[in-house]
Short mmCIF file of N, CA, C and O in Angstrom, two decimals:
data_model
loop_
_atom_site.label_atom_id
_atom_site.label_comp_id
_atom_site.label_asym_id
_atom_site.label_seq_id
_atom_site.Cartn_x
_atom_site.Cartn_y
_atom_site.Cartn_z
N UNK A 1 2.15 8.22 9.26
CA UNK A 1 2.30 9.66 9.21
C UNK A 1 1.43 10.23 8.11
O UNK A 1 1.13 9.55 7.13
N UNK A 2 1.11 11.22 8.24
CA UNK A 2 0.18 12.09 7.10
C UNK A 2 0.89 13.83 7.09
O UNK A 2 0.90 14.70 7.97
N UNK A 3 1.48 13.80 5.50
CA UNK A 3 1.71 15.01 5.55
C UNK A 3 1.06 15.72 4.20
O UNK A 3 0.78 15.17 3.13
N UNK A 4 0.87 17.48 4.70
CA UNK A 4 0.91 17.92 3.30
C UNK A 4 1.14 17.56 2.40
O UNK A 4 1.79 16.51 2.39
N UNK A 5 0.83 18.05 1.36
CA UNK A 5 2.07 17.40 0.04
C UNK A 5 3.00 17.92 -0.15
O UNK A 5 4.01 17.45 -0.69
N UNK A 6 2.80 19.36 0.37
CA UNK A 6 3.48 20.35 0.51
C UNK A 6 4.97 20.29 1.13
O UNK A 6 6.03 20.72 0.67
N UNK A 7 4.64 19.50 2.53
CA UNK A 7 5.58 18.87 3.47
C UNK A 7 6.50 17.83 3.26
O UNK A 7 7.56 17.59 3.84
N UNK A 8 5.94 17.28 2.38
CA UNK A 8 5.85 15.79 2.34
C UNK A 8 7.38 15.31 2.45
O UNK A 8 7.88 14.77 3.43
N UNK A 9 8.12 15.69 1.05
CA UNK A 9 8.99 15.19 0.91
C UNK A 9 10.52 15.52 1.58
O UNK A 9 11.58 14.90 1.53
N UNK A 10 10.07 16.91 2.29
CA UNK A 10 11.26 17.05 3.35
C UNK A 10 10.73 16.72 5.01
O UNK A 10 11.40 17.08 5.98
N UNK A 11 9.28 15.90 5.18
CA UNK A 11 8.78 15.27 6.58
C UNK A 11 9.46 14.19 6.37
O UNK A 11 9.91 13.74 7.43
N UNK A 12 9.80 13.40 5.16
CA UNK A 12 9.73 12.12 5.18
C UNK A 12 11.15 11.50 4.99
O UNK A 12 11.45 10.31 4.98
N UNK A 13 12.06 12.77 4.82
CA UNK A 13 13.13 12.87 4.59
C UNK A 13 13.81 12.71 6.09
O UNK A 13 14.59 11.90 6.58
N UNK A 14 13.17 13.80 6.56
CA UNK A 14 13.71 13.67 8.50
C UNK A 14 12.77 12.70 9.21
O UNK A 14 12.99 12.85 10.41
N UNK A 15 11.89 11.82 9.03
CA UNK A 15 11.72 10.61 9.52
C UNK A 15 12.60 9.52 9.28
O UNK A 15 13.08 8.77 10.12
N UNK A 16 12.74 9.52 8.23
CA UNK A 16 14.27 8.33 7.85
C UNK A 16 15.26 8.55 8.11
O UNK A 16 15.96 7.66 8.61
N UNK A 17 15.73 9.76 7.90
CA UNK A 17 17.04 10.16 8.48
C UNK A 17 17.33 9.97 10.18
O UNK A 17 18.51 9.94 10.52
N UNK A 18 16.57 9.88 10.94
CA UNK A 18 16.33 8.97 11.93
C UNK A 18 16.60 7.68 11.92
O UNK A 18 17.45 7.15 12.64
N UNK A 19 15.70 6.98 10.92
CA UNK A 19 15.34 5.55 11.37
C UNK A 19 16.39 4.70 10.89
O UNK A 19 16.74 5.00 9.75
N UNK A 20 17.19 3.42 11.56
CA UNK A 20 17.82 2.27 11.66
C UNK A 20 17.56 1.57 10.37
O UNK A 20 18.48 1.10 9.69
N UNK A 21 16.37 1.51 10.06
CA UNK A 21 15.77 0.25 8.98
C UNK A 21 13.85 0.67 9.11
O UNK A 21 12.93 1.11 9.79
N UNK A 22 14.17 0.28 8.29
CA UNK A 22 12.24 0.57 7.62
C UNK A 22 12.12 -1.40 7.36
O UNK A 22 12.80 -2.26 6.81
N UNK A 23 10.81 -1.35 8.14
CA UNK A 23 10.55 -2.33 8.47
C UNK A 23 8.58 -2.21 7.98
O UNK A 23 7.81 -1.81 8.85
N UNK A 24 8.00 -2.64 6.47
CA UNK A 24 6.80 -2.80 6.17
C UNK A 24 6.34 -4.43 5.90
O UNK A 24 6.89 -5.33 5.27
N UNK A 25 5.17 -4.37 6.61
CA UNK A 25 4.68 -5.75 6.12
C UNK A 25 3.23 -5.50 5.17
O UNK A 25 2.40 -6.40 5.05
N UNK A 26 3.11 -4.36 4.63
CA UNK A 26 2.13 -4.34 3.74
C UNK A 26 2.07 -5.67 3.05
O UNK A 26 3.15 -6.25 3.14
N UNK A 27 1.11 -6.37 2.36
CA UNK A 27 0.67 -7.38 1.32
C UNK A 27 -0.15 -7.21 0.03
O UNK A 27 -0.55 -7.93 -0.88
N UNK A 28 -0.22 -5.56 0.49
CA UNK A 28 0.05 -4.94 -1.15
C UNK A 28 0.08 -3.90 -1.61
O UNK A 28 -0.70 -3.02 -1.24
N UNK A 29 0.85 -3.74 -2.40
CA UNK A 29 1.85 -2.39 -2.97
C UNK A 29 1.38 -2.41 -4.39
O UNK A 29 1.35 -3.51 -4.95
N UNK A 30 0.99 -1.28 -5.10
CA UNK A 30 0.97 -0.59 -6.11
C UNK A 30 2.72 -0.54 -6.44
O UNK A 30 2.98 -1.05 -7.53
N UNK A 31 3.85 -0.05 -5.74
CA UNK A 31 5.24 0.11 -6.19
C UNK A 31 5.61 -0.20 -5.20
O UNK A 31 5.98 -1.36 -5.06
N UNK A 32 5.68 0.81 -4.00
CA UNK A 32 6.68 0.83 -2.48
C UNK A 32 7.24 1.56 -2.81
O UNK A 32 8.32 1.28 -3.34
N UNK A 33 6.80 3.02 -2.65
CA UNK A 33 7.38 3.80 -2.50
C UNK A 33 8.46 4.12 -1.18
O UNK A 33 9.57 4.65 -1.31
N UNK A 34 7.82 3.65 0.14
CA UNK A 34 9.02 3.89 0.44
C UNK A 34 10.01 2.74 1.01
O UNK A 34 10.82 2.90 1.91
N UNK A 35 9.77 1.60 0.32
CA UNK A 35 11.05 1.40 0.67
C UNK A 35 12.11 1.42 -0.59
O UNK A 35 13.24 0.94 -0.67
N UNK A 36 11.17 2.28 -1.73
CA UNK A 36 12.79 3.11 -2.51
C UNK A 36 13.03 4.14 -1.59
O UNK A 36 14.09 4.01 -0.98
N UNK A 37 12.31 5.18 -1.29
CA UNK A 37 12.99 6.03 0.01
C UNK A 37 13.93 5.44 0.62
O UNK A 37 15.13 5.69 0.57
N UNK A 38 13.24 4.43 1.38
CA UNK A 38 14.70 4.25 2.36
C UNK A 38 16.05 3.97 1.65
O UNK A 38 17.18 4.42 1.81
N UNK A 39 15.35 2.85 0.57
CA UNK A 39 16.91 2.65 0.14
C UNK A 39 17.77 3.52 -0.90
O UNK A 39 18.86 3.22 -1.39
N UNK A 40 16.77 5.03 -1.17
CA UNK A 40 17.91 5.75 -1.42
C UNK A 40 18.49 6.67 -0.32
O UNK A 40 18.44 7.82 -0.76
N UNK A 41 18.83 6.65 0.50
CA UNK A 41 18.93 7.21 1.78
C UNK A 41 20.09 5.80 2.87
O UNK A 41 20.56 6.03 3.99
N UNK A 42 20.22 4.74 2.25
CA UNK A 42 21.12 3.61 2.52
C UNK A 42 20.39 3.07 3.70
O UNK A 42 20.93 2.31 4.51
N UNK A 43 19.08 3.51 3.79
CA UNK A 43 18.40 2.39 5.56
C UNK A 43 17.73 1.17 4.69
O UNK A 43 16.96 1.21 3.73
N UNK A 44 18.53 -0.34 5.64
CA UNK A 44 18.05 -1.29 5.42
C UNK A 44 16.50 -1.58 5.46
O UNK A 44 15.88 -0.83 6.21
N UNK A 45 15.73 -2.55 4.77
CA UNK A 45 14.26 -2.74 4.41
C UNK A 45 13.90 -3.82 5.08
O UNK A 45 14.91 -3.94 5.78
N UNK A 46 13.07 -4.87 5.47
CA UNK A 46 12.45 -5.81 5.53
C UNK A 46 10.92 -5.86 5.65
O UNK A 46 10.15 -5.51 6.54
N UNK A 47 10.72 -6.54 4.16
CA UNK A 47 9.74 -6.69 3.57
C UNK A 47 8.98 -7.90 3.10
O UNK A 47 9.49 -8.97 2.77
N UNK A 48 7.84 -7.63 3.13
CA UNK A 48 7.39 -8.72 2.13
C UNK A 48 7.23 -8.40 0.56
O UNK A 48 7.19 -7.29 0.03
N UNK A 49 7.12 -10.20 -0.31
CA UNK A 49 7.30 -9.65 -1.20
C UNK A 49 6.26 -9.59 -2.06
O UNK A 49 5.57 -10.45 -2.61
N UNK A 50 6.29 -7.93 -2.09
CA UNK A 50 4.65 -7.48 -3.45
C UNK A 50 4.98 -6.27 -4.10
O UNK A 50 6.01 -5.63 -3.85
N UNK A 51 4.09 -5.92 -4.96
CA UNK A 51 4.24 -4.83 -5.51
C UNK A 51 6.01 -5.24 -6.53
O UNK A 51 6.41 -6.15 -7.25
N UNK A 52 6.59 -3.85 -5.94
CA UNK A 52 8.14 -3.59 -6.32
C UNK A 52 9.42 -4.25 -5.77
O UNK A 52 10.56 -4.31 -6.24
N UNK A 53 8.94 -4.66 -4.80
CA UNK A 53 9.76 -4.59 -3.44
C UNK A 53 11.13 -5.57 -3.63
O UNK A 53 12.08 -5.60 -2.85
N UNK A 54 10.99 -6.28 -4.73
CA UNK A 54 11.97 -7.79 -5.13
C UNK A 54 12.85 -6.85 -6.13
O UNK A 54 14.01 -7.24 -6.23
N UNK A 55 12.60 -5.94 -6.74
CA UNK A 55 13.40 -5.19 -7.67
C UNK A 55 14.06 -4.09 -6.80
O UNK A 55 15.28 -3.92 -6.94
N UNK A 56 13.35 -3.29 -5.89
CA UNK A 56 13.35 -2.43 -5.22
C UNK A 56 14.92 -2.39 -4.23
O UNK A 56 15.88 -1.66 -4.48
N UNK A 57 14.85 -3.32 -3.17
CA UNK A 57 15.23 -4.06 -2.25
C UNK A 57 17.04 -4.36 -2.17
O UNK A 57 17.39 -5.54 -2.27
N UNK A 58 17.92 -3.50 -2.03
CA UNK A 58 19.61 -4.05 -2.25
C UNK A 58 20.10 -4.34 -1.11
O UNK A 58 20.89 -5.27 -0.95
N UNK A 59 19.46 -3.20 0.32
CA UNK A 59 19.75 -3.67 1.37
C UNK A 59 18.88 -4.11 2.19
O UNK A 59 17.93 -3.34 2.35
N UNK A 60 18.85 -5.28 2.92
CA UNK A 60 18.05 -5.72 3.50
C UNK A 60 17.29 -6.77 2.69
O UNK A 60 17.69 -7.29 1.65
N UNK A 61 15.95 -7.06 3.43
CA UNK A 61 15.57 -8.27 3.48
C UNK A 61 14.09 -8.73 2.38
O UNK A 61 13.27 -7.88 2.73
N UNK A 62 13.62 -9.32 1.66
CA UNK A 62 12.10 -9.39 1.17
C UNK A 62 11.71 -10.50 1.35
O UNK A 62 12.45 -11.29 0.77
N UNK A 63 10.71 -11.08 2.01
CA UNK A 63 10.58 -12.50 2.75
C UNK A 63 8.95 -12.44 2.37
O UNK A 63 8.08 -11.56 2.36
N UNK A 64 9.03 -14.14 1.99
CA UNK A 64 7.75 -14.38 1.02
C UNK A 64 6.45 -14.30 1.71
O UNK A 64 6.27 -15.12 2.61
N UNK A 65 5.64 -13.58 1.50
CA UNK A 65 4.65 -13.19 1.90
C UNK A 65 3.90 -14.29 2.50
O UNK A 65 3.99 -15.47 2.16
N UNK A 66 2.89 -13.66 3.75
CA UNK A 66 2.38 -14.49 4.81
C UNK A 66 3.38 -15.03 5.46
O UNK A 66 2.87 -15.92 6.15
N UNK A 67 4.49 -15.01 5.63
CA UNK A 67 6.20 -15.77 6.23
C UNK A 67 5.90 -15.04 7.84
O UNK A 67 6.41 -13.95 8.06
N UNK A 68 5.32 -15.49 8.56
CA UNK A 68 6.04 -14.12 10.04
C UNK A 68 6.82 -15.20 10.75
O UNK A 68 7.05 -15.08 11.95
N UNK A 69 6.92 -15.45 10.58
CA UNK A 69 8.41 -16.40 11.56
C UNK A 69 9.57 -15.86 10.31
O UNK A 69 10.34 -14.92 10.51
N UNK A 70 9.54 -16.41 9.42
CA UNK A 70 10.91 -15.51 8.46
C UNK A 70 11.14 -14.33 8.46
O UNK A 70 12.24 -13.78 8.31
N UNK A 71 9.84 -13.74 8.68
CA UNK A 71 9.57 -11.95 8.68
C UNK A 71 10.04 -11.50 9.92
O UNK A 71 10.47 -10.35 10.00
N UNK A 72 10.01 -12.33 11.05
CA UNK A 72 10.91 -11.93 12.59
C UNK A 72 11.94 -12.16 12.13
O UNK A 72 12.78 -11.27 12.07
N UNK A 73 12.15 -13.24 11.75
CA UNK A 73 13.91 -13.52 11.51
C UNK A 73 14.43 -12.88 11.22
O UNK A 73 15.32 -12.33 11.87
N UNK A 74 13.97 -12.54 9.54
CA UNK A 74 14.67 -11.39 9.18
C UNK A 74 14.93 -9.83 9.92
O UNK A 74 15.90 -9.09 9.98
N UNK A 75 14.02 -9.79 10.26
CA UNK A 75 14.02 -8.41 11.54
C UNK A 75 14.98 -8.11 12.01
O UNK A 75 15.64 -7.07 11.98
N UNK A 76 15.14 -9.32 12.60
CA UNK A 76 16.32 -9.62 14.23
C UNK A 76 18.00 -9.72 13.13
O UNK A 76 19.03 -9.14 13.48
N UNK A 77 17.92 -10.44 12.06
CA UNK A 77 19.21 -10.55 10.88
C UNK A 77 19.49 -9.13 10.63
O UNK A 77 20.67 -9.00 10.92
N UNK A 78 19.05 -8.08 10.28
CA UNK A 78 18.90 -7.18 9.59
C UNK A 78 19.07 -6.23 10.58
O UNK A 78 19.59 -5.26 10.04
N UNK A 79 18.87 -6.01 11.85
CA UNK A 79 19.19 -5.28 13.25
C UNK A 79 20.81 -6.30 13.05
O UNK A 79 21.24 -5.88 11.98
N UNK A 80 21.46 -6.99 13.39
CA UNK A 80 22.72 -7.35 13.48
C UNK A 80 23.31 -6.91 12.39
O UNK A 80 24.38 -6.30 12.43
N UNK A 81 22.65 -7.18 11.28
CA UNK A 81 23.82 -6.77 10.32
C UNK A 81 23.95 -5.25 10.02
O UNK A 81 25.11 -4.94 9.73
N UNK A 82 23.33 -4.54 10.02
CA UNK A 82 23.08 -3.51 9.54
C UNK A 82 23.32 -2.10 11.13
O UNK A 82 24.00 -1.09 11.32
N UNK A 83 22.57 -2.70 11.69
CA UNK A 83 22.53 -1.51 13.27
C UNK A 83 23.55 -0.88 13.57
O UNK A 83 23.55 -0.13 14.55
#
C-alpha cells in the first residue's frame, strides 16, 4: 500500500482493522514498524527474525530467517490459534 503521509496513519489503521494476522517475510528491517502496528491493535504476526521483530513480537510467531517450511508452519499454527 502507499499512502499520503497525510493518510497514513488512519489508511493503515482500517487495513488492520480488517486483517486476521499480518503475515511479513521481509529479511530486513530497520525496526518493523508494522508489525508493532499490528501488535498494538492485538493482530497476530508471523515473521522472520530481523530488525525488531524478536522484541517486537507477543502474539504470534518469529521464525529464523531463510526457515519457509517453519515460516508455513507457523502460518497455518497461527491461523488455528488465533483465527
Amino acid at each position: 500500500f502507499y499512502f499520503r503521509e497525510t493518510e497514513c496513519d488512519d489508511a493503515v489503521y482500517e487495513v488492520l482493522s480488517f486483517s486476521t494476522m499480518l503475515i511479513t517475510a521481509s529479511l530486513w528491517e530497520g525496526f518493523g514498524r508494522s508489525p508493532m502496528e499490528a501488535q498494538a491493535l492485538g493482530i497476530p504476526v508471523v515473521c522472520y527474525d530481523v530488525g525488531a521483530h524478536k522484541k517486537l513480537v507477543k502474539k504470534g510467531f518469529v521464525v529464523p530467517n531463510y526457515n519457509f517450511n517453519i515460516f508455513k508452519k507457523k502460518i497455518i499454527e497461527a491461523w488455528r490459534e488465533y483465527a
